[in-house]
Amino acid sequence: MRPNLIGTPEQIAERILEYEEAGLGLLLLQFSPQLEEMESFASQVMPLVEAKRKQVIV
């Protein structure tokens, strides 16, 4: 299964949360170039995922 995590950071964050809501507990990602893309994902996408999780809880 391919996660189709392509788009803006906001779109990717939404897609990750959709997978979580469907019951997915682990998402393995591959980046290329590895270091640069991992840093971008960590700084641009993950803060959005965390913020959106908090919105759902409240």
Short mmCIF file of C-alpha atoms in Angstrom, two decimals, residues 30-47:
data_model
loop_
_atom_site.label_atom_id
_atom_site.label_comp_id
_atom_site.label_asym_id
_atom_site.label_seq_id
_atom_site.Cartn_x
_atom_site.Cartn_y
_atom_site.Cartn_z
CA GLN A 30 11.21 6.91 2.67
CA PHE A 31 12.82 10.21 1.73
CA SER A 32 15.15 11.21 -1.08
CA PRO A 33 17.43 13.01 -0.58
CA GLN A 34 17.13 11.52 2.86
CA LEU A 35 18.50 14.11 5.27
CA GLU A 36 17.03 17.19 3.63
CA GLU A 37 13.58 15.67 3.15
CA MET A 38 13.49 14.24 6.68
CA GLU A 39 14.32 17.66 8.07
CA SER A 40 11.62 19.28 5.94
CA PHE A 41 9.06 16.69 7.03
CA ALA A 42 9.98 17.14 10.69
CA SER A 43 9.83 20.93 10.56
CA GLN A 44 6.90 21.46 8.19
CA VAL A 45 4.56 18.47 8.50
CA MET A 46 4.87 17.04 12.00
CA PRO A 47 4.03 20.31 13.80
#
